[in-house]
């Protein structure tokens, strides 16, 4: 049983590390960003509302986010733990999440705070490419696919997210610093935070995360 939260600015490597963590500990990866992009693709009512905010690099309003997140956490595969990536993102979301878990006598085990400086975040986000089909993440320089524009995993087409532009990235980093950074203190008070240097290589970051999670069986 392992309930984790990944905190870190856009481009810190949350999605990349989440894939490895979830494989190692056999827990589902819950990314609100991924859920929202799927809803946009499917043209749902929620997707139509979320799209505007996302393209501006602003947060989707809490009430909408909480509804989607709680529905996802109620699914069967979350009974034995989960990794939250990109949720909660405001103190209000964190309080509502705690309330939701407390009612079920559950709690978060660990919050992994991944840190990377702004210059590196910009480089990572502008060069990020994502598979349209399976969601695998690449970077044009740091982690290129074998064949340009094609996913190594599934052969799908790689694309650049519409919010990975210089102007939107700047805004998203500002939103993170203003609204999400206070969460670190919120979880710090509960003694749950592990700080991880996200600026090193993929394997080193993953190794540090495994150490922070500690022995689990
Ligand atoms: P997040 O989910 O936090 O926004 P991603 O996992 O999508 O971040 O990573 C952002 C970009 O940085 C991607 O292009 C990814 O390939 C690249 N990346 C992730 N981790 C590292 C790392 N440790 N070193 C260099 N590039 C990285
Ligand atoms: P990144 O991996 O680059 O940090 P995400 O995929 O997590 O980006 O999120 C993309 C966008 O989706 C955010 O900029 C925001 O508009 C919206 N979003 C995702 N999760 C949340 C959340 N918990 N609360 C509000 N908005 C969210
Ligand atoms: Zn793919």
PDB file of C-alpha atoms and ligand atoms in Angstrom:
ATOM      1  CA  UNK A   1       0.000   0.000   0.000  1.00  0.00           C
ATOM      2  CA  UNK A   2       1.648   3.206  -1.122  1.00  0.00           C
ATOM      3  CA  UNK A   3       0.015   6.586  -1.643  1.00  0.00           C
ATOM      4  CA  UNK A   4       2.323   9.165  -3.180  1.00  0.00           C
ATOM      5  CA  UNK A   5       2.169  12.738  -4.435  1.00  0.00           C
ATOM      6  CA  UNK A   6       4.655  14.133  -6.947  1.00  0.00           C
ATOM      7  CA  UNK A   7       5.174  17.876  -6.621  1.00  0.00           C
ATOM      8  CA  UNK A   8       7.372  19.932  -8.904  1.00  0.00           C
ATOM      9  CA  UNK A   9       7.135  22.697 -11.480  1.00  0.00           C
ATOM     10  CA  UNK A  10       6.148  21.973 -15.078  1.00  0.00           C
ATOM     11  CA  UNK A  11       9.084  20.219 -16.733  1.00  0.00           C
ATOM     12  CA  UNK A  12      10.593  18.886 -13.480  1.00  0.00           C
ATOM     13  CA  UNK A  13      10.287  15.326 -14.795  1.00  0.00           C
ATOM     14  CA  UNK A  14       7.162  14.241 -12.883  1.00  0.00           C
ATOM     15  CA  UNK A  15       5.605  12.330 -15.769  1.00  0.00           C
ATOM     16  CA  UNK A  16       8.914  10.721 -16.711  1.00  0.00           C
ATOM     17  CA  UNK A  17       9.626   9.538 -13.148  1.00  0.00           C
ATOM     18  CA  UNK A  18       5.984   8.572 -12.562  1.00  0.00           C
ATOM     19  CA  UNK A  19       6.199   5.914 -15.266  1.00  0.00           C
ATOM     20  CA  UNK A  20       9.157   4.288 -13.487  1.00  0.00           C
ATOM     21  CA  UNK A  21       7.757   4.633  -9.963  1.00  0.00           C
ATOM     22  CA  UNK A  22       4.422   3.110 -10.954  1.00  0.00           C
ATOM     23  CA  UNK A  23       6.096   0.175 -12.646  1.00  0.00           C
ATOM     24  CA  UNK A  24       8.342  -0.531  -9.649  1.00  0.00           C
ATOM     25  CA  UNK A  25       5.623  -0.278  -7.005  1.00  0.00           C
ATOM     26  CA  UNK A  26       2.680  -1.543  -9.113  1.00  0.00           C
ATOM     27  CA  UNK A  27       0.458   1.456  -8.467  1.00  0.00           C
ATOM     28  CA  UNK A  28      -1.652   3.446 -10.947  1.00  0.00           C
ATOM     29  CA  UNK A  29      -0.318   6.750 -12.321  1.00  0.00           C
ATOM     30  CA  UNK A  30      -2.942   9.445 -11.918  1.00  0.00           C
ATOM     31  CA  UNK A  31      -2.095  12.572 -13.894  1.00  0.00           C
ATOM     32  CA  UNK A  32      -4.862  15.159 -13.918  1.00  0.00           C
ATOM     33  CA  UNK A  33      -3.180  16.808 -16.939  1.00  0.00           C
ATOM     34  CA  UNK A  34      -3.370  13.522 -18.884  1.00  0.00           C
ATOM     35  CA  UNK A  35      -7.014  13.010 -17.874  1.00  0.00           C
ATOM     36  CA  UNK A  36      -7.860  16.566 -18.982  1.00  0.00           C
ATOM     37  CA  UNK A  37      -6.064  16.190 -22.356  1.00  0.00           C
ATOM     38  CA  UNK A  38      -7.988  12.968 -22.982  1.00  0.00           C
ATOM     39  CA  UNK A  39     -11.267  14.745 -22.248  1.00  0.00           C
ATOM     40  CA  UNK A  40     -10.311  17.561 -24.613  1.00  0.00           C
ATOM     41  CA  UNK A  41      -9.527  15.015 -27.343  1.00  0.00           C
ATOM     42  CA  UNK A  42     -12.894  13.330 -26.763  1.00  0.00           C
ATOM     43  CA  UNK A  43     -14.673  16.701 -26.829  1.00  0.00           C
ATOM     44  CA  UNK A  44     -16.507  16.241 -23.493  1.00  0.00           C
ATOM     45  CA  UNK A  45     -18.205  19.137 -21.681  1.00  0.00           C
ATOM     46  CA  UNK A  46     -15.433  19.159 -19.105  1.00  0.00           C
ATOM     47  CA  UNK A  47     -12.825  19.110 -21.890  1.00  0.00           C
ATOM     48  CA  UNK A  48     -14.349  22.202 -23.499  1.00  0.00           C
ATOM     49  CA  UNK A  49     -14.180  24.098 -20.206  1.00  0.00           C
ATOM     50  CA  UNK A  50     -10.659  22.925 -19.283  1.00  0.00           C
ATOM     51  CA  UNK A  51      -9.101  23.708 -22.663  1.00  0.00           C
ATOM     52  CA  UNK A  52      -9.355  27.486 -22.292  1.00  0.00           C
ATOM     53  CA  UNK A  53      -7.528  27.502 -18.969  1.00  0.00           C
ATOM     54  CA  UNK A  54      -4.898  25.008 -20.069  1.00  0.00           C
ATOM     55  CA  UNK A  55      -3.974  26.879 -23.240  1.00  0.00           C
ATOM     56  CA  UNK A  56      -3.436  30.033 -21.208  1.00  0.00           C
ATOM     57  CA  UNK A  57      -1.263  28.139 -18.732  1.00  0.00           C
ATOM     58  CA  UNK A  58      -3.746  28.863 -15.929  1.00  0.00           C
ATOM     59  CA  UNK A  59      -5.159  26.372 -13.451  1.00  0.00           C
ATOM     60  CA  UNK A  60      -8.504  24.731 -14.127  1.00  0.00           C
ATOM     61  CA  UNK A  61     -10.917  25.813 -11.316  1.00  0.00           C
ATOM     62  CA  UNK A  62     -10.761  23.664  -8.170  1.00  0.00           C
ATOM     63  CA  UNK A  63     -14.373  22.470  -8.211  1.00  0.00           C
ATOM     64  CA  UNK A  64     -13.971  20.961 -11.686  1.00  0.00           C
ATOM     65  CA  UNK A  65     -10.613  19.398 -10.832  1.00  0.00           C
ATOM     66  CA  UNK A  66     -11.843  17.899  -7.562  1.00  0.00           C
ATOM     67  CA  UNK A  67     -14.829  16.267  -9.187  1.00  0.00           C
ATOM     68  CA  UNK A  68     -12.646  14.536 -11.778  1.00  0.00           C
ATOM     69  CA  UNK A  69      -9.898  13.607  -9.298  1.00  0.00           C
ATOM     70  CA  UNK A  70     -12.254  12.119  -6.708  1.00  0.00           C
ATOM     71  CA  UNK A  71     -14.057  10.091  -9.357  1.00  0.00           C
ATOM     72  CA  UNK A  72     -10.707   8.682 -10.498  1.00  0.00           C
ATOM     73  CA  UNK A  73      -9.589   7.904  -6.925  1.00  0.00           C
ATOM     74  CA  UNK A  74     -12.797   5.980  -6.335  1.00  0.00           C
ATOM     75  CA  UNK A  75     -11.956   3.488  -9.088  1.00  0.00           C
ATOM     76  CA  UNK A  76     -11.055  -0.053  -8.130  1.00  0.00           C
ATOM     77  CA  UNK A  77      -7.343   0.097  -9.073  1.00  0.00           C
ATOM     78  CA  UNK A  78      -6.710   2.830  -6.460  1.00  0.00           C
ATOM     79  CA  UNK A  79      -7.632   0.531  -3.558  1.00  0.00           C
ATOM     80  CA  UNK A  80      -4.007  -0.557  -3.158  1.00  0.00           C
ATOM     81  CA  UNK A  81      -2.383   2.837  -3.555  1.00  0.00           C
ATOM     82  CA  UNK A  82      -1.654   5.394  -6.245  1.00  0.00           C
ATOM     83  CA  UNK A  83       0.737   8.056  -7.477  1.00  0.00           C
ATOM     84  CA  UNK A  84      -0.733  11.516  -7.955  1.00  0.00           C
ATOM     85  CA  UNK A  85       1.040  13.621 -10.593  1.00  0.00           C
ATOM     86  CA  UNK A  86      -0.128  17.216 -11.034  1.00  0.00           C
ATOM     87  CA  UNK A  87      -2.781  16.985  -8.309  1.00  0.00           C
ATOM     88  CA  UNK A  88      -3.238  18.575  -5.797  1.00  0.00           C
ATOM     89  CA  UNK A  89      -1.994  21.931  -7.112  1.00  0.00           C
ATOM     90  CA  UNK A  90      -3.565  24.377  -4.645  1.00  0.00           C
ATOM     91  CA  UNK A  91      -3.874  24.330  -0.847  1.00  0.00           C
ATOM     92  CA  UNK A  92      -7.640  24.036  -1.249  1.00  0.00           C
ATOM     93  CA  UNK A  93      -7.236  20.935  -3.458  1.00  0.00           C
ATOM     94  CA  UNK A  94      -4.878  19.423  -0.841  1.00  0.00           C
ATOM     95  CA  UNK A  95      -7.352  20.086   1.978  1.00  0.00           C
ATOM     96  CA  UNK A  96     -10.197  18.569  -0.007  1.00  0.00           C
ATOM     97  CA  UNK A  97      -8.035  15.556  -0.872  1.00  0.00           C
ATOM     98  CA  UNK A  98      -7.177  15.038   2.812  1.00  0.00           C
ATOM     99  CA  UNK A  99     -10.852  15.235   3.680  1.00  0.00           C
ATOM    100  CA  UNK A 100     -11.723  12.710   0.980  1.00  0.00           C
ATOM    101  CA  UNK A 101      -9.025  10.291   2.232  1.00  0.00           C
ATOM    102  CA  UNK A 102      -9.739  10.836   5.952  1.00  0.00           C
ATOM    103  CA  UNK A 103     -13.354   9.836   5.440  1.00  0.00           C
ATOM    104  CA  UNK A 104     -12.017   6.476   4.267  1.00  0.00           C
ATOM    105  CA  UNK A 105      -9.388   6.249   7.040  1.00  0.00           C
ATOM    106  CA  UNK A 106      -6.654   6.683   4.468  1.00  0.00           C
ATOM    107  CA  UNK A 107      -3.737   9.119   4.167  1.00  0.00           C
ATOM    108  CA  UNK A 108      -0.826  10.148   1.950  1.00  0.00           C
ATOM    109  CA  UNK A 109       2.443   8.354   2.759  1.00  0.00           C
ATOM    110  CA  UNK A 110       4.966  10.591   1.027  1.00  0.00           C
ATOM    111  CA  UNK A 111       5.190  13.801  -0.970  1.00  0.00           C
ATOM    112  CA  UNK A 112       8.119  13.945  -3.396  1.00  0.00           C
ATOM    113  CA  UNK A 113       9.136  17.539  -4.109  1.00  0.00           C
ATOM    114  CA  UNK A 114      11.217  17.552  -7.305  1.00  0.00           C
ATOM    115  CA  UNK A 115      13.332  20.683  -7.776  1.00  0.00           C
ATOM    116  CA  UNK A 116      14.801  22.052 -11.000  1.00  0.00           C
ATOM    117  CA  UNK A 117      15.867  25.640 -11.764  1.00  0.00           C
ATOM    118  CA  UNK A 118      13.874  27.803 -14.148  1.00  0.00           C
ATOM    119  CA  UNK A 119      16.356  27.946 -16.997  1.00  0.00           C
ATOM    120  CA  UNK A 120      16.496  24.145 -17.199  1.00  0.00           C
ATOM    121  CA  UNK A 121      12.675  23.917 -16.989  1.00  0.00           C
ATOM    122  CA  UNK A 122      12.323  26.203 -20.012  1.00  0.00           C
ATOM    123  CA  UNK A 123      14.777  24.078 -22.038  1.00  0.00           C
ATOM    124  CA  UNK A 124      13.014  20.872 -21.049  1.00  0.00           C
ATOM    125  CA  UNK A 125       9.502  22.080 -21.834  1.00  0.00           C
ATOM    126  CA  UNK A 126      10.250  23.728 -25.158  1.00  0.00           C
ATOM    127  CA  UNK A 127      12.004  20.508 -26.287  1.00  0.00           C
ATOM    128  CA  UNK A 128       9.365  18.115 -24.914  1.00  0.00           C
ATOM    129  CA  UNK A 129       7.611  15.802 -27.366  1.00  0.00           C
ATOM    130  CA  UNK A 130       4.783  13.458 -26.435  1.00  0.00           C
ATOM    131  CA  UNK A 131       3.332  10.402 -28.203  1.00  0.00           C
ATOM    132  CA  UNK A 132      -0.178  11.099 -29.434  1.00  0.00           C
ATOM    133  CA  UNK A 133      -1.032   7.449 -29.010  1.00  0.00           C
ATOM    134  CA  UNK A 134       0.504   6.170 -25.736  1.00  0.00           C
ATOM    135  CA  UNK A 135       1.615   9.381 -23.971  1.00  0.00           C
ATOM    136  CA  UNK A 136       5.313   8.412 -23.732  1.00  0.00           C
ATOM    137  CA  UNK A 137       7.482  11.507 -23.225  1.00  0.00           C
ATOM    138  CA  UNK A 138      10.660  12.426 -25.119  1.00  0.00           C
ATOM    139  CA  UNK A 139      12.980  15.388 -25.425  1.00  0.00           C
ATOM    140  CA  UNK A 140      14.482  16.490 -28.739  1.00  0.00           C
ATOM    141  CA  UNK A 141      17.978  16.673 -27.214  1.00  0.00           C
ATOM    142  CA  UNK A 142      17.954  14.983 -23.774  1.00  0.00           C
ATOM    143  CA  UNK A 143      15.845  11.959 -24.720  1.00  0.00           C
ATOM    144  CA  UNK A 144      15.287  11.761 -28.461  1.00  0.00           C
ATOM    145  CA  UNK A 145      13.270   8.932 -29.991  1.00  0.00           C
ATOM    146  CA  UNK A 146      15.209   6.588 -32.278  1.00  0.00           C
ATOM    147  CA  UNK A 147      13.375   7.809 -35.354  1.00  0.00           C
ATOM    148  CA  UNK A 148      12.545  11.509 -35.379  1.00  0.00           C
ATOM    149  CA  UNK A 149       8.859  12.191 -34.714  1.00  0.00           C
ATOM    150  CA  UNK A 150       8.001   8.528 -34.041  1.00  0.00           C
ATOM    151  CA  UNK A 151       7.403   6.840 -30.665  1.00  0.00           C
ATOM    152  CA  UNK A 152       9.885   4.052 -29.768  1.00  0.00           C
ATOM    153  CA  UNK A 153       7.251   2.258 -27.722  1.00  0.00           C
ATOM    154  CA  UNK A 154       4.274   2.119 -30.083  1.00  0.00           C
ATOM    155  CA  UNK A 155       5.219   3.752 -33.406  1.00  0.00           C
ATOM    156  CA  UNK A 156       2.747   6.611 -32.746  1.00  0.00           C
ATOM    157  CA  UNK A 157       3.250  10.195 -33.884  1.00  0.00           C
ATOM    158  CA  UNK A 158       5.117  12.577 -31.559  1.00  0.00           C
ATOM    159  CA  UNK A 159       3.722  16.073 -31.080  1.00  0.00           C
ATOM    160  CA  UNK A 160       4.465  19.247 -29.149  1.00  0.00           C
ATOM    161  CA  UNK A 161       1.841  20.133 -26.533  1.00  0.00           C
ATOM    162  CA  UNK A 162       0.047  23.387 -27.358  1.00  0.00           C
ATOM    163  CA  UNK A 163       0.928  24.741 -23.897  1.00  0.00           C
ATOM    164  CA  UNK A 164       4.667  24.022 -24.273  1.00  0.00           C
ATOM    165  CA  UNK A 165       5.435  27.423 -25.806  1.00  0.00           C
ATOM    166  CA  UNK A 166       7.799  29.991 -24.272  1.00  0.00           C
ATOM    167  CA  UNK A 167       5.026  32.412 -23.228  1.00  0.00           C
ATOM    168  CA  UNK A 168       2.734  29.772 -21.698  1.00  0.00           C
ATOM    169  CA  UNK A 169       5.614  28.036 -19.937  1.00  0.00           C
ATOM    170  CA  UNK A 170       6.601  31.308 -18.286  1.00  0.00           C
ATOM    171  CA  UNK A 171       3.032  31.689 -17.029  1.00  0.00           C
ATOM    172  CA  UNK A 172       2.810  28.067 -15.798  1.00  0.00           C
ATOM    173  CA  UNK A 173       6.029  28.421 -13.795  1.00  0.00           C
ATOM    174  CA  UNK A 174       4.653  31.626 -12.221  1.00  0.00           C
ATOM    175  CA  UNK A 175       1.392  29.865 -11.340  1.00  0.00           C
ATOM    176  CA  UNK A 176       3.368  27.002  -9.782  1.00  0.00           C
ATOM    177  CA  UNK A 177       5.414  29.388  -7.630  1.00  0.00           C
ATOM    178  CA  UNK A 178       2.338  31.327  -6.519  1.00  0.00           C
ATOM    179  CA  UNK A 179      -0.274  28.623  -5.962  1.00  0.00           C
ATOM    180  CA  UNK A 180       1.460  25.240  -5.708  1.00  0.00           C
ATOM    181  CA  UNK A 181       4.665  25.979  -3.773  1.00  0.00           C
ATOM    182  CA  UNK A 182       2.614  26.712  -0.582  1.00  0.00           C
ATOM    183  CA  UNK A 183       1.653  23.019  -0.679  1.00  0.00           C
ATOM    184  CA  UNK A 184       5.214  22.081   0.203  1.00  0.00           C
ATOM    185  CA  UNK A 185       4.804  23.831   3.538  1.00  0.00           C
ATOM    186  CA  UNK A 186       1.344  22.303   3.996  1.00  0.00           C
ATOM    187  CA  UNK A 187       2.778  18.777   3.714  1.00  0.00           C
ATOM    188  CA  UNK A 188       5.983  19.748   5.518  1.00  0.00           C
ATOM    189  CA  UNK A 189       3.871  20.375   8.633  1.00  0.00           C
ATOM    190  CA  UNK A 190       2.642  16.795   8.356  1.00  0.00           C
ATOM    191  CA  UNK A 191       6.271  15.605   8.025  1.00  0.00           C
ATOM    192  CA  UNK A 192       5.668  13.979   4.670  1.00  0.00           C
ATOM    193  CA  UNK A 193       7.967  15.810   2.274  1.00  0.00           C
ATOM    194  CA  UNK A 194      11.149  14.467   0.659  1.00  0.00           C
ATOM    195  CA  UNK A 195      13.110  16.999  -1.409  1.00  0.00           C
ATOM    196  CA  UNK A 196      14.598  15.558  -4.586  1.00  0.00           C
ATOM    197  CA  UNK A 197      17.169  17.242  -6.839  1.00  0.00           C
ATOM    198  CA  UNK A 198      15.544  16.857 -10.245  1.00  0.00           C
ATOM    199  CA  UNK A 199      18.342  18.471 -12.228  1.00  0.00           C
ATOM    200  CA  UNK A 200      20.501  15.337 -12.439  1.00  0.00           C
ATOM    201  CA  UNK A 201      20.135  12.433 -14.883  1.00  0.00           C
ATOM    202  CA  UNK A 202      17.016  10.248 -15.054  1.00  0.00           C
ATOM    203  CA  UNK A 203      18.578   7.292 -13.235  1.00  0.00           C
ATOM    204  CA  UNK A 204      20.013   9.391 -10.421  1.00  0.00           C
ATOM    205  CA  UNK A 205      16.668  11.135  -9.864  1.00  0.00           C
ATOM    206  CA  UNK A 206      14.874   7.784  -9.814  1.00  0.00           C
ATOM    207  CA  UNK A 207      17.445   6.321  -7.378  1.00  0.00           C
ATOM    208  CA  UNK A 208      16.936   9.256  -5.009  1.00  0.00           C
ATOM    209  CA  UNK A 209      13.162   8.795  -5.192  1.00  0.00           C
ATOM    210  CA  UNK A 210      13.423   5.103  -4.313  1.00  0.00           C
ATOM    211  CA  UNK A 211      15.630   5.960  -1.321  1.00  0.00           C
ATOM    212  CA  UNK A 212      13.118   8.617  -0.190  1.00  0.00           C
ATOM    213  CA  UNK A 213      10.218   6.153  -0.413  1.00  0.00           C
ATOM    214  CA  UNK A 214      12.201   3.663   1.695  1.00  0.00           C
ATOM    215  CA  UNK A 215      11.633  -0.060   2.143  1.00  0.00           C
ATOM    216  CA  UNK A 216       8.276  -1.308   0.950  1.00  0.00           C
ATOM    217  CA  UNK A 217       7.023  -4.793   0.579  1.00  0.00           C
TER     218      UNK A 217
HETATM  219  P1  LIG B   1       6.578  17.141 -15.963  1.00  0.00           P
HETATM  220  O1  LIG B   1       5.629  15.962 -16.001  1.00  0.00           O
HETATM  221  O2  LIG B   1       7.082  17.426 -14.570  1.00  0.00           O
HETATM  222  O3  LIG B   1       6.039  18.366 -16.623  1.00  0.00           O
HETATM  223  P2  LIG B   1       8.161  15.593 -17.903  1.00  0.00           P
HETATM  224  O4  LIG B   1       8.384  14.278 -17.233  1.00  0.00           O
HETATM  225  O5  LIG B   1       7.177  15.641 -19.000  1.00  0.00           O
HETATM  226  O6  LIG B   1       7.889  16.741 -16.780  1.00  0.00           O
HETATM  227  O7  LIG B   1       9.595  16.091 -18.421  1.00  0.00           O
HETATM  228  C1  LIG B   1       9.734  17.346 -19.118  1.00  0.00           C
HETATM  229  C2  LIG B   1      10.783  17.201 -20.230  1.00  0.00           C
HETATM  230  O8  LIG B   1      12.088  17.033 -19.655  1.00  0.00           O
HETATM  231  C3  LIG B   1      10.564  16.001 -21.143  1.00  0.00           C
HETATM  232  O9  LIG B   1      10.903  16.363 -22.458  1.00  0.00           O
HETATM  233  C4  LIG B   1      11.519  14.943 -20.587  1.00  0.00           C
HETATM  234  O10 LIG B   1      11.956  14.068 -21.618  1.00  0.00           O
HETATM  235  C5  LIG B   1      12.672  15.792 -20.048  1.00  0.00           C
HETATM  236  N1  LIG B   1      13.297  15.230 -18.834  1.00  0.00           N
HETATM  237  C6  LIG B   1      12.675  14.612 -17.797  1.00  0.00           C
HETATM  238  N2  LIG B   1      13.564  14.265 -16.832  1.00  0.00           N
HETATM  239  C7  LIG B   1      14.777  14.698 -17.265  1.00  0.00           C
HETATM  240  C8  LIG B   1      16.113  14.653 -16.688  1.00  0.00           C
HETATM  241  N3  LIG B   1      16.350  14.102 -15.491  1.00  0.00           N
HETATM  242  N4  LIG B   1      17.113  15.191 -17.420  1.00  0.00           N
HETATM  243  C9  LIG B   1      16.880  15.763 -18.631  1.00  0.00           C
HETATM  244  N5  LIG B   1      15.656  15.848 -19.229  1.00  0.00           N
HETATM  245  C10 LIG B   1      14.610  15.329 -18.546  1.00  0.00           C
HETATM  246  P1  LIG B   2       2.991  19.627 -16.506  1.00  0.00           P
HETATM  247  O1  LIG B   2       3.224  18.137 -16.599  1.00  0.00           O
HETATM  248  O2  LIG B   2       3.740  20.363 -17.553  1.00  0.00           O
HETATM  249  O3  LIG B   2       3.187  20.162 -15.134  1.00  0.00           O
HETATM  250  P2  LIG B   2       0.178  18.965 -16.550  1.00  0.00           P
HETATM  251  O4  LIG B   2      -0.014  17.995 -17.656  1.00  0.00           O
HETATM  252  O5  LIG B   2       0.261  18.427 -15.162  1.00  0.00           O
HETATM  253  O6  LIG B   2       1.458  19.859 -16.879  1.00  0.00           O
HETATM  254  O7  LIG B   2      -0.979  20.058 -16.568  1.00  0.00           O
HETATM  255  C1  LIG B   2      -1.326  20.742 -17.738  1.00  0.00           C
HETATM  256  C2  LIG B   2      -2.390  21.778 -17.414  1.00  0.00           C
HETATM  257  O8  LIG B   2      -3.573  21.125 -16.942  1.00  0.00           O
HETATM  258  C3  LIG B   2      -2.036  22.783 -16.320  1.00  0.00           C
HETATM  259  O9  LIG B   2      -1.297  23.879 -16.828  1.00  0.00           O
HETATM  260  C4  LIG B   2      -3.428  23.186 -15.819  1.00  0.00           C
HETATM  261  O10 LIG B   2      -4.038  24.111 -16.705  1.00  0.00           O
HETATM  262  C5  LIG B   2      -4.212  21.888 -15.917  1.00  0.00           C
HETATM  263  N1  LIG B   2      -4.190  21.113 -14.655  1.00  0.00           N
HETATM  264  C6  LIG B   2      -3.670  19.863 -14.474  1.00  0.00           C
HETATM  265  N2  LIG B   2      -3.821  19.454 -13.209  1.00  0.00           N
HETATM  266  C7  LIG B   2      -4.464  20.467 -12.555  1.00  0.00           C
HETATM  267  C8  LIG B   2      -4.899  20.663 -11.209  1.00  0.00           C
HETATM  268  N3  LIG B   2      -4.705  19.733 -10.252  1.00  0.00           N
HETATM  269  N4  LIG B   2      -5.533  21.826 -10.911  1.00  0.00           N
HETATM  270  C9  LIG B   2      -5.743  22.773 -11.845  1.00  0.00           C
HETATM  271  N5  LIG B   2      -5.343  22.654 -13.120  1.00  0.00           N
HETATM  272  C10 LIG B   2      -4.716  21.519 -13.478  1.00  0.00           C
HETATM  273 ZN1  LIG B   3       3.724   5.798 -28.174  1.00  0.00          ZN
END
